[in-house]
Amino acid sequence: MAVTWTIPSMDRDLKSGDHENIITTIHWRASDEDADGNTGSSYGSVGVTLVGTPTPYADISEDMAIGWAKDALGADEVKSIEDNIASQISAMKTPTTASGVSW
């Protein structure tokens, strides 16, 4: 299993100094599924401050945005998110609680 990261949306400043369309916030989703169809996921947002010459908005790929989001989160937080998703999947395999009615 490998966690899949996606970027459903990004917020940007339309004009910032001499630059246009500067990414300020990346909304991310991380998810995984095992062979039995058990799933886990997490969603969040992270503010970013990109340094250097901005990448033109039209040239930003999802892979670039995922990298920026993970960098902003930091390696420990990325690991925590991915570990939590694995725990969700494990809990689905061996549930410890249930809900419903007896009739």
PDB file of C-alpha atoms in Angstrom:
ATOM      1  CA  MET A   1       0.000   0.000   0.000  1.00  0.00           C
ATOM      2  CA  ALA A   2       1.143   3.497  -0.775  1.00  0.00           C
ATOM      3  CA  VAL A   3      -0.634   6.669   0.208  1.00  0.00           C
ATOM      4  CA  THR A   4      -1.789   8.727  -2.764  1.00  0.00           C
ATOM      5  CA  TRP A   5      -1.606  12.499  -2.371  1.00  0.00           C
ATOM      6  CA  THR A   6      -3.794  14.799  -4.500  1.00  0.00           C
ATOM      7  CA  ILE A   7      -4.464  18.525  -4.615  1.00  0.00           C
ATOM      8  CA  PRO A   8      -8.173  19.359  -5.005  1.00  0.00           C
ATOM      9  CA  SER A   9      -7.622  23.133  -4.858  1.00  0.00           C
ATOM     10  CA  MET A  10      -5.132  25.949  -4.276  1.00  0.00           C
ATOM     11  CA  ASP A  11      -5.702  29.524  -3.135  1.00  0.00           C
ATOM     12  CA  ARG A  12      -3.675  32.297  -4.734  1.00  0.00           C
ATOM     13  CA  ASP A  13      -3.135  36.026  -4.676  1.00  0.00           C
ATOM     14  CA  LEU A  14      -4.049  37.361  -8.105  1.00  0.00           C
ATOM     15  CA  LYS A  15      -1.498  40.154  -7.766  1.00  0.00           C
ATOM     16  CA  SER A  16       1.397  40.335  -5.315  1.00  0.00           C
ATOM     17  CA  GLY A  17       3.948  43.037  -6.052  1.00  0.00           C
ATOM     18  CA  ASP A  18       5.289  42.443  -9.538  1.00  0.00           C
ATOM     19  CA  HIS A  19       3.950  38.886  -9.650  1.00  0.00           C
ATOM     20  CA  GLU A  20       0.574  37.361 -10.473  1.00  0.00           C
ATOM     21  CA  ASN A  21      -1.213  34.229  -9.284  1.00  0.00           C
ATOM     22  CA  ILE A  22       1.011  33.511  -6.282  1.00  0.00           C
ATOM     23  CA  ILE A  23      -0.012  30.326  -4.434  1.00  0.00           C
ATOM     24  CA  THR A  24      -0.763  30.996  -0.750  1.00  0.00           C
ATOM     25  CA  THR A  25      -2.634  27.887   0.419  1.00  0.00           C
ATOM     26  CA  ILE A  26      -2.676  24.301  -0.837  1.00  0.00           C
ATOM     27  CA  HIS A  27      -5.623  22.052  -0.023  1.00  0.00           C
ATOM     28  CA  TRP A  28      -4.454  18.430  -0.001  1.00  0.00           C
ATOM     29  CA  ARG A  29      -5.996  14.978   0.280  1.00  0.00           C
ATOM     30  CA  ALA A  30      -4.131  11.788   1.158  1.00  0.00           C
ATOM     31  CA  SER A  31      -5.733   8.362   0.825  1.00  0.00           C
ATOM     32  CA  ASP A  32      -4.992   4.675   0.573  1.00  0.00           C
ATOM     33  CA  GLU A  33      -6.863   1.421   0.000  1.00  0.00           C
ATOM     34  CA  ASP A  34      -5.834  -2.144   0.732  1.00  0.00           C
ATOM     35  CA  ALA A  35      -6.501  -5.202  -1.452  1.00  0.00           C
ATOM     36  CA  ASP A  36      -9.739  -5.891   0.448  1.00  0.00           C
ATOM     37  CA  GLY A  37     -11.179  -2.439  -0.240  1.00  0.00           C
ATOM     38  CA  ASN A  38     -10.540  -0.999   3.242  1.00  0.00           C
ATOM     39  CA  THR A  39      -9.787   2.700   2.962  1.00  0.00           C
ATOM     40  CA  GLY A  40      -8.318   5.533   4.959  1.00  0.00           C
ATOM     41  CA  SER A  41      -7.988   9.210   4.160  1.00  0.00           C
ATOM     42  CA  SER A  42      -7.086  12.619   5.459  1.00  0.00           C
ATOM     43  CA  TYR A  43      -7.737  16.130   4.162  1.00  0.00           C
ATOM     44  CA  GLY A  44      -6.219  19.439   5.099  1.00  0.00           C
ATOM     45  CA  SER A  45      -4.830  22.774   4.045  1.00  0.00           C
ATOM     46  CA  VAL A  46      -1.406  24.261   4.493  1.00  0.00           C
ATOM     47  CA  GLY A  47      -0.171  27.786   3.938  1.00  0.00           C
ATOM     48  CA  VAL A  48       2.854  28.125   1.726  1.00  0.00           C
ATOM     49  CA  THR A  49       5.413  30.836   1.174  1.00  0.00           C
ATOM     50  CA  LEU A  50       7.208  30.107  -2.042  1.00  0.00           C
ATOM     51  CA  VAL A  51      10.610  31.718  -2.369  1.00  0.00           C
ATOM     52  CA  GLY A  52      12.573  32.649  -5.437  1.00  0.00           C
ATOM     53  CA  THR A  53      11.154  33.300  -8.865  1.00  0.00           C
ATOM     54  CA  PRO A  54       7.504  32.179  -8.918  1.00  0.00           C
ATOM     55  CA  THR A  55       6.535  29.360 -11.234  1.00  0.00           C
ATOM     56  CA  PRO A  56       3.965  30.641 -13.743  1.00  0.00           C
ATOM     57  CA  TYR A  57       0.535  29.501 -12.550  1.00  0.00           C
ATOM     58  CA  ALA A  58      -0.216  27.685 -15.818  1.00  0.00           C
ATOM     59  CA  ASP A  59       3.020  25.690 -15.437  1.00  0.00           C
ATOM     60  CA  ILE A  60       2.316  24.378 -11.925  1.00  0.00           C
ATOM     61  CA  SER A  61       1.735  20.611 -11.973  1.00  0.00           C
ATOM     62  CA  GLU A  62      -0.030  18.604  -9.306  1.00  0.00           C
ATOM     63  CA  ASP A  63       3.263  16.874  -8.510  1.00  0.00           C
ATOM     64  CA  MET A  64       4.878  20.278  -7.860  1.00  0.00           C
ATOM     65  CA  ALA A  65       2.001  21.321  -5.588  1.00  0.00           C
ATOM     66  CA  ILE A  66       2.166  18.011  -3.690  1.00  0.00           C
ATOM     67  CA  GLY A  67       5.875  18.591  -3.132  1.00  0.00           C
ATOM     68  CA  TRP A  68       5.234  22.128  -1.878  1.00  0.00           C
ATOM     69  CA  ALA A  69       2.470  20.925   0.448  1.00  0.00           C
ATOM     70  CA  LYS A  70       4.626  18.133   1.875  1.00  0.00           C
ATOM     71  CA  ASP A  71       7.556  20.540   2.333  1.00  0.00           C
ATOM     72  CA  ALA A  72       5.293  22.990   4.182  1.00  0.00           C
ATOM     73  CA  LEU A  73       3.885  20.196   6.375  1.00  0.00           C
ATOM     74  CA  GLY A  74       7.329  18.789   7.153  1.00  0.00           C
ATOM     75  CA  ALA A  75       8.510  15.186   7.086  1.00  0.00           C
ATOM     76  CA  ASP A  76       7.260  14.362  10.599  1.00  0.00           C
ATOM     77  CA  GLU A  77       3.719  15.587   9.863  1.00  0.00           C
ATOM     78  CA  VAL A  78       3.616  13.777   6.497  1.00  0.00           C
ATOM     79  CA  LYS A  79       4.652  10.560   8.267  1.00  0.00           C
ATOM     80  CA  SER A  80       2.001  11.140  10.950  1.00  0.00           C
ATOM     81  CA  ILE A  81      -0.707  11.636   8.314  1.00  0.00           C
ATOM     82  CA  GLU A  82       0.325   8.498   6.430  1.00  0.00           C
ATOM     83  CA  ASP A  83       0.560   6.482   9.682  1.00  0.00           C
ATOM     84  CA  ASN A  84      -2.949   7.659  10.636  1.00  0.00           C
ATOM     85  CA  ILE A  85      -4.299   6.484   7.282  1.00  0.00           C
ATOM     86  CA  ALA A  86      -2.686   3.065   7.839  1.00  0.00           C
ATOM     87  CA  SER A  87      -4.322   2.961  11.285  1.00  0.00           C
ATOM     88  CA  GLN A  88      -7.720   3.728   9.755  1.00  0.00           C
ATOM     89  CA  ILE A  89      -7.301   0.823   7.352  1.00  0.00           C
ATOM     90  CA  SER A  90      -6.176  -1.484  10.148  1.00  0.00           C
ATOM     91  CA  ALA A  91      -9.211  -0.497  12.233  1.00  0.00           C
ATOM     92  CA  MET A  92     -11.513  -1.381   9.335  1.00  0.00           C
ATOM     93  CA  LYS A  93      -9.931  -4.848   9.102  1.00  0.00           C
ATOM     94  CA  THR A  94     -10.387  -5.578  12.787  1.00  0.00           C
ATOM     95  CA  PRO A  95     -13.206  -3.405  14.137  1.00  0.00           C
ATOM     96  CA  THR A  96     -13.547  -2.969  17.891  1.00  0.00           C
ATOM     97  CA  THR A  97     -16.907  -1.182  17.886  1.00  0.00           C
ATOM     98  CA  ALA A  98     -20.182  -1.431  15.999  1.00  0.00           C
ATOM     99  CA  SER A  99     -23.434   0.476  15.761  1.00  0.00           C
ATOM    100  CA  GLY A 100     -26.973  -0.356  14.798  1.00  0.00           C
ATOM    101  CA  VAL A 101     -30.114  -1.750  16.397  1.00  0.00           C
ATOM    102  CA  SER A 102     -30.933  -5.254  17.577  1.00  0.00           C
ATOM    103  CA  TRP A 103     -34.342  -5.579  15.889  1.00  0.00           C
TER     104      TRP A 103
END
